[in-house]
CSV table of C-alpha atoms and ligand atoms in Angstrom, one decimal:
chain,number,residue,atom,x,y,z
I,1,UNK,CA,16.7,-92.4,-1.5
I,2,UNK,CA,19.3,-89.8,-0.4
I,3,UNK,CA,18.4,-86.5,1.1
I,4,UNK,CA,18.4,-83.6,-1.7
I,5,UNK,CA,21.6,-81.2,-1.0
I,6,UNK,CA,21.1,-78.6,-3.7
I,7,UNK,CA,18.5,-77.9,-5.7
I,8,UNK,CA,17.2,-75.1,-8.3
I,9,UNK,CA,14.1,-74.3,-9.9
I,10,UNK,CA,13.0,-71.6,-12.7
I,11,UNK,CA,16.0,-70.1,-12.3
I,12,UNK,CA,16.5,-66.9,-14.7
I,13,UNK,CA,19.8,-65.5,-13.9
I,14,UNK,CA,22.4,-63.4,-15.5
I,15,UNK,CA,25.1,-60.4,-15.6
I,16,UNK,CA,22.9,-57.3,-14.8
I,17,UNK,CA,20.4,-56.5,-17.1
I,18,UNK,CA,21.5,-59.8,-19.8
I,19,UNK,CA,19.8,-62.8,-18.5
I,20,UNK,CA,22.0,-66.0,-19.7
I,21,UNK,CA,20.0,-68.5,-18.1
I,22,UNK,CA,15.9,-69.4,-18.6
I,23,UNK,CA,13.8,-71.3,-16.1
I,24,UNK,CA,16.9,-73.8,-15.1
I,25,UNK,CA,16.1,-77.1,-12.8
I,26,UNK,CA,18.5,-79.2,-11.7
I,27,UNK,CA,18.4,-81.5,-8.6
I,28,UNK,CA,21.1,-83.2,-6.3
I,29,UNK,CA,21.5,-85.1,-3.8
I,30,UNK,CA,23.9,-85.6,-0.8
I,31,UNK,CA,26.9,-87.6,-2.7
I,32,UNK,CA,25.4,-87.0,-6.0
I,33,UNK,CA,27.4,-86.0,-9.2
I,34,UNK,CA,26.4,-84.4,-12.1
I,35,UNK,CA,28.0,-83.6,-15.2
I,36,UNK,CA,27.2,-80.4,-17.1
I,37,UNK,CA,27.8,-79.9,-20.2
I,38,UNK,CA,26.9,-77.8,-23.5
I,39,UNK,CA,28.7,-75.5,-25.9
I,40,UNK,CA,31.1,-72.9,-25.8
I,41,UNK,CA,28.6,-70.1,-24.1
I,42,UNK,CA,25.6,-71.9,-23.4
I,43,UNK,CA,26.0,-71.1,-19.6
I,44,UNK,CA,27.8,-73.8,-17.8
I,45,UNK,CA,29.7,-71.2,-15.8
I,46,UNK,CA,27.1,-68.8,-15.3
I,47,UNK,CA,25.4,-71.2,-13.8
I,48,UNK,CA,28.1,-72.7,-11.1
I,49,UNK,CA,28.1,-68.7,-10.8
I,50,UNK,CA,24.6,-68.1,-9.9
I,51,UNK,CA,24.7,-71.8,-7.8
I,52,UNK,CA,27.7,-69.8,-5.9
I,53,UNK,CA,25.5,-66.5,-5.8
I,54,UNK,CA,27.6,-64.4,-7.9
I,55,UNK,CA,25.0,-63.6,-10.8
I,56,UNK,CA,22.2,-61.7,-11.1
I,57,UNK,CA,19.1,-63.7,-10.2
I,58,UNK,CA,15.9,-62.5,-11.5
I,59,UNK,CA,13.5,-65.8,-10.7
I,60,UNK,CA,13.8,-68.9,-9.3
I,61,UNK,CA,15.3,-70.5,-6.0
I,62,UNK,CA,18.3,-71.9,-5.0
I,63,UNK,CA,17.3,-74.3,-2.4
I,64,UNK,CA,20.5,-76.0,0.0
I,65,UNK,CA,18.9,-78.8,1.9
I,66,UNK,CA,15.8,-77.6,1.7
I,67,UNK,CA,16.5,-73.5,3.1
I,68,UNK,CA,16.1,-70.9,0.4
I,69,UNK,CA,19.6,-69.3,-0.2
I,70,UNK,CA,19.0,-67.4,-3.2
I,71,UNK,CA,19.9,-64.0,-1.1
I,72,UNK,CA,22.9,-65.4,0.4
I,73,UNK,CA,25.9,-63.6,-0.9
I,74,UNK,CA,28.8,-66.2,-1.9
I,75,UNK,CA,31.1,-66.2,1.1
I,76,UNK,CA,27.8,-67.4,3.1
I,77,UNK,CA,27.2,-69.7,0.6
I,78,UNK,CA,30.9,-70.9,0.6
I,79,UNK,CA,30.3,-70.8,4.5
I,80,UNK,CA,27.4,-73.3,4.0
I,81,UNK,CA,29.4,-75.9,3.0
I,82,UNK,CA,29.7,-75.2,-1.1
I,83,UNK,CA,32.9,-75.0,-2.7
I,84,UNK,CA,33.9,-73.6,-6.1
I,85,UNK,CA,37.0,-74.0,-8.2
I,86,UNK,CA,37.0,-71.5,-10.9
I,87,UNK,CA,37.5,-72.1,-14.8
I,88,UNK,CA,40.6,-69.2,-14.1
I,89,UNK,CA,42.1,-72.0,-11.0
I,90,UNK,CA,42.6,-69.1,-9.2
I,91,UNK,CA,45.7,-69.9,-6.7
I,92,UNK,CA,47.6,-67.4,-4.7
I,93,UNK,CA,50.3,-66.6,-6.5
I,94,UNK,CA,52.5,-65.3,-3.6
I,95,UNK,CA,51.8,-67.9,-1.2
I,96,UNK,CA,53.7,-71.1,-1.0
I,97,UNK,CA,51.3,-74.7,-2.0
I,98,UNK,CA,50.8,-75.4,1.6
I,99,UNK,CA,50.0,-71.8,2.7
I,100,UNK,CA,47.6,-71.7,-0.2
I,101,UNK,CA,46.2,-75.3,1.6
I,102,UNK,CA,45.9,-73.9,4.9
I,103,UNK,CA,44.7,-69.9,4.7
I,104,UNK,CA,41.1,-70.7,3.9
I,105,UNK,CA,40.8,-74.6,5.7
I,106,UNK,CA,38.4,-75.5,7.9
I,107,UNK,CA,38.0,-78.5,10.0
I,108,UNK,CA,36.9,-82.0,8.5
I,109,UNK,CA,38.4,-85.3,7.0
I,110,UNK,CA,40.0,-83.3,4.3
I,111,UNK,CA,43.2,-81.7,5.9
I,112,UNK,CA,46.8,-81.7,4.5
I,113,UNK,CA,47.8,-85.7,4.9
I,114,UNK,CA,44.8,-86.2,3.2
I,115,UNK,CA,45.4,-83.8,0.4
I,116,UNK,CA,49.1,-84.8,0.3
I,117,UNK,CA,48.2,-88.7,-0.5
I,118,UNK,CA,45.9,-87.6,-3.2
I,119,UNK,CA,48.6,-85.0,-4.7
I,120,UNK,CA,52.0,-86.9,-4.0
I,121,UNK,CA,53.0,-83.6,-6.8
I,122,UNK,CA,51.6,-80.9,-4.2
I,123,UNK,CA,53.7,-82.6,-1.4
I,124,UNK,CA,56.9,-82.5,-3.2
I,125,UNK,CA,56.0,-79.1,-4.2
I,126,UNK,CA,54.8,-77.8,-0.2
I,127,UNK,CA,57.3,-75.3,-0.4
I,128,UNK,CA,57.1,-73.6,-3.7
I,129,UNK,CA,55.4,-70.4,-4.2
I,130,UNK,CA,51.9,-70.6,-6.1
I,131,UNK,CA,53.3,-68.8,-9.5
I,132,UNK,CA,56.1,-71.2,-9.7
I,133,UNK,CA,53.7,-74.3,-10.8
I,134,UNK,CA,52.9,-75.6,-13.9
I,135,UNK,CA,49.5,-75.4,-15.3
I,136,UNK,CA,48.4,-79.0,-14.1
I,137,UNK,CA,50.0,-78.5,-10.6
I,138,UNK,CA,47.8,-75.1,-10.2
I,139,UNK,CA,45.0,-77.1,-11.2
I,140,UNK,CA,45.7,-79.8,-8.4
I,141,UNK,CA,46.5,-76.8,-5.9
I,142,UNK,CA,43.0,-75.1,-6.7
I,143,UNK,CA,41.2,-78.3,-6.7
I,144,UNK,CA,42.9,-79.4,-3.2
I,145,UNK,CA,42.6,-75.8,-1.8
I,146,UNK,CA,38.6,-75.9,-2.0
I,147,UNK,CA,39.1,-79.6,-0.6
I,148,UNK,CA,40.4,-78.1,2.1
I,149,UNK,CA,37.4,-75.9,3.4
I,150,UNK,CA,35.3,-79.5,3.4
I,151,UNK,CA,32.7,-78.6,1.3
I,152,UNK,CA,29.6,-80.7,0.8
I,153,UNK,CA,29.7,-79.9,-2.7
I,154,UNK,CA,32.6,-79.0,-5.2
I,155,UNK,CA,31.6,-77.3,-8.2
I,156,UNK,CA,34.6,-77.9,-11.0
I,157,UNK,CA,34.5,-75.9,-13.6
I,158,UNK,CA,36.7,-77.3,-16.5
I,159,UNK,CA,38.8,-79.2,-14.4
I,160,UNK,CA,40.9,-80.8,-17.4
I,161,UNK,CA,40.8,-78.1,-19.6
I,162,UNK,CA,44.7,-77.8,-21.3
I,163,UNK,CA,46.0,-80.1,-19.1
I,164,UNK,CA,48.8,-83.0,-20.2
I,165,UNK,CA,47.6,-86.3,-20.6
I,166,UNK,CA,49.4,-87.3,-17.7
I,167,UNK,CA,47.6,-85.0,-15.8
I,168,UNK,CA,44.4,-85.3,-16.8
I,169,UNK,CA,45.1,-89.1,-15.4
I,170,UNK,CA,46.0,-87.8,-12.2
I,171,UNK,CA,43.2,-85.5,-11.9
I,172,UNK,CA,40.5,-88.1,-13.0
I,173,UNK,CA,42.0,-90.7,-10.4
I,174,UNK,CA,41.5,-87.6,-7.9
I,175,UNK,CA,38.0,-86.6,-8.6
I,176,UNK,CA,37.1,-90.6,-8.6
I,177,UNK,CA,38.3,-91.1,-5.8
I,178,UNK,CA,37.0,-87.7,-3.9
I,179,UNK,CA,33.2,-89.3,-5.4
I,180,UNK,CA,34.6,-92.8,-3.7
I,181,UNK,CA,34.9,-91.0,-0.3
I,182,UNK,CA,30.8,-90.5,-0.3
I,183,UNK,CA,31.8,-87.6,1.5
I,184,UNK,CA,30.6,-84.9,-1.2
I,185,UNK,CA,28.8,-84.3,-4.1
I,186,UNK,CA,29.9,-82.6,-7.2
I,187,UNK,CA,28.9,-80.7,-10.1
I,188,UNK,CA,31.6,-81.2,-13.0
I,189,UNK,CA,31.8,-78.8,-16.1
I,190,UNK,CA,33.3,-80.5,-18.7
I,191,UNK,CA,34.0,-80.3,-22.6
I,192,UNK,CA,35.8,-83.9,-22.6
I,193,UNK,CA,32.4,-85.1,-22.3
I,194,UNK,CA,33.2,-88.6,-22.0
I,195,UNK,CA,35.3,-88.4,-19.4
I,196,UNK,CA,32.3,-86.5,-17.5
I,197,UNK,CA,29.6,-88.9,-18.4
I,198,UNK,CA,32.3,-91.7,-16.9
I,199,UNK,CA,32.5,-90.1,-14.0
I,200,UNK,CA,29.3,-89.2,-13.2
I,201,UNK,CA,25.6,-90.7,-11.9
I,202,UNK,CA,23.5,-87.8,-13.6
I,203,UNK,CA,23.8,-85.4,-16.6
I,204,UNK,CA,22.5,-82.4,-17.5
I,205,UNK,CA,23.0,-80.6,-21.1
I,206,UNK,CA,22.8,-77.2,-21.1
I,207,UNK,CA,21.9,-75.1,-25.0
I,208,UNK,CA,21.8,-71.3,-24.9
I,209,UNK,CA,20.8,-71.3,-21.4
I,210,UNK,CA,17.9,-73.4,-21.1
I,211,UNK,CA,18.1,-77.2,-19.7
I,212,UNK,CA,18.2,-79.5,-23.3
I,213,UNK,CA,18.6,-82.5,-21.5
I,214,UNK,CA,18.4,-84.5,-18.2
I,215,UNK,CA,19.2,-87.9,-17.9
I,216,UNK,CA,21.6,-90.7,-16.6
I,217,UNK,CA,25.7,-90.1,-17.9
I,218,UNK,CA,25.5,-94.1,-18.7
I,219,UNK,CA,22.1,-93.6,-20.7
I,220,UNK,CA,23.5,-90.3,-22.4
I,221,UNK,CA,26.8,-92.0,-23.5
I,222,UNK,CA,25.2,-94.6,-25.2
I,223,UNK,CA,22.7,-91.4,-27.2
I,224,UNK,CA,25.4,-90.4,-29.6
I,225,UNK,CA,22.4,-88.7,-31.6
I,226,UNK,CA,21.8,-86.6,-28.8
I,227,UNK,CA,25.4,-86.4,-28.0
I,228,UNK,CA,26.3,-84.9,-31.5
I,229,UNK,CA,23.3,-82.4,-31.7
I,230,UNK,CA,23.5,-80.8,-28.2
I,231,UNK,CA,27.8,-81.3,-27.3
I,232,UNK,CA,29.6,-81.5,-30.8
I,233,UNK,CA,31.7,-83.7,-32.4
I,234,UNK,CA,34.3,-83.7,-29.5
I,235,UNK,CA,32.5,-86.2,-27.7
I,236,UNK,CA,34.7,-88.9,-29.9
I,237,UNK,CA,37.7,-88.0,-28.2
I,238,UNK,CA,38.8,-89.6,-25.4
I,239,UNK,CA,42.1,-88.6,-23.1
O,301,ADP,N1,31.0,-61.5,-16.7
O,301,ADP,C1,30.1,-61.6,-17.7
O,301,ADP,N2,29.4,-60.5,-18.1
O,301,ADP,C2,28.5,-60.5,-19.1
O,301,ADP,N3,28.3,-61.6,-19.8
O,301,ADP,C3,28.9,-62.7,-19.5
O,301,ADP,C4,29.9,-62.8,-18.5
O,301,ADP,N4,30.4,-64.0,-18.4
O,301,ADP,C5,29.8,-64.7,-19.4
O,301,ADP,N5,28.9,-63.9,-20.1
O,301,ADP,C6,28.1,-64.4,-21.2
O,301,ADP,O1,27.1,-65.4,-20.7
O,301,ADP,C7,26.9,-66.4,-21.7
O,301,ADP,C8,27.2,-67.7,-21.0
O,301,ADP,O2,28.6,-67.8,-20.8
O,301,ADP,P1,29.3,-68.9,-19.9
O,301,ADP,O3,28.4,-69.2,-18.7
O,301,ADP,O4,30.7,-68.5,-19.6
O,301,ADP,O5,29.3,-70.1,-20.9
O,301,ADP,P2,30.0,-71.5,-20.8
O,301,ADP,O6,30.7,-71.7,-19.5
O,301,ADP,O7,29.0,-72.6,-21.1
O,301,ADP,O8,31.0,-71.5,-22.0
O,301,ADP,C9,27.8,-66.0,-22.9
O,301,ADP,O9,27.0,-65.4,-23.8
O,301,ADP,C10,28.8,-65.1,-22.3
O,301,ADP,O10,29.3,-64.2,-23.2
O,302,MG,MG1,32.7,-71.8,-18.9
């Protein structure tokens, strides 16, 4: 079995006073990946929020390998060895793609060769400014900017969301391959839920904050029932 990296329990967290998520376990270990998903509102980004120590948290533990960092603010977190990539794929917009690579790197197997095999589109691009991509290119750039600090664990938050076909391809190849590399675990938000269950050991279904399901991705694809009631009739489309 592998060691546990992150894990939460009867976690209530929110924004102030307005609690958004009840008694919320999830587990993971080193290498793991976990797709979470849920309806529009139901918390998925709260909780990569709370995970990242942004959010109110009112019960509960956050536990990274086994140490309690529930009262670490997020840069200590990020610090730790967690990265996050924001549902916004916030990019800075007046620094060129490798500048925005190299101003928050740190030291591991993920430096900018590495990056610049996965995204042959970010090498071409090395010298254009941040607000001169297109919407899939910032995507890659915020993706392969939290690659860059060498996290154990990447939280994506709607990686694919509006994205061309094309890129949604490039992207998934990415991600696959980043899960290939047994080198860190992530936690993917997702509303193309088949794509997420594909890519993906475990699965966790989030409904108006509360955990609705746990389970395998394979086992959850093949539940349409469950499927249907908890995600929605999207889950028939596939990229
Ligand atoms: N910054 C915020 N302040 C207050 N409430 C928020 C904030 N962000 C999200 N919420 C609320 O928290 C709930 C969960 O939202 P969110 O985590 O963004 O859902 P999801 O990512 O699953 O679509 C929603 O009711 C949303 O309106
Ligand atoms: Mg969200």
């Amino acid at each position: 079995m592998a060691e546990t990296l992150l894990s939460l329990s009867k976690v209530r967290a929110g924004y102030g006073n307005a609690m958004m998520l009840h008694d919320v376990a999830l587990e993971l270990p080193e290498h793991g990946s976990l797709a979470l998903l849920g309806r529009n509102g139901v918390g998925k980004s709260t909780l990569l929020l709370t995970i990242m120590g942004y959010c109110n948290m009112r019960a509960g533990d956050v536990k990274w390998r086994g140490k309690d960092i529930s009262r670490l603010p997020p840069h200590r977190r990020a610090r730790e060895g967690i990265g996050w990539v924001a549902q916004e794929r916030e990019i800075f917009p007046s620094l060129s793609v490798e500048e925005n690579l190299t101003t928050t790197a740190r030291p591991g197997s993920w430096d900018l060769d590495a990056i610049f095999k996965m995204f042959p589109r970010l090498k071409e691009r090395r010298r254009n400014m941040g607000n001169q991509l297109s919407g899939g290119e910032q995507q890659m750039l915020a993706i392969a900017r939290a690659l860059m600090t060498n996290p154990s664990l990447l939280l994506l938050d709607e990686p694919l969301e509006g994205l061309a076909p094309v890129i949604v391809e490039e992207l998934i190849h990415a991600i696959k391959q980043m899960l290939d590399s047994r080198q860190l675990a992530i936690v993917l938000v997702e509303q193309h839920t088949e794509i997420a269950l594909e890519l993906t050991e475990d699965a966790l279904v989030l409904e108006r904050g509360a955990v609705a399901y746990r389970g395998k991705s394979a086992q959850l694809r093949e539940d349409r029932a469950t499927l249907e009631r908890l995600v929605g009739l999207r889950v028939a489309t596939t990229a």
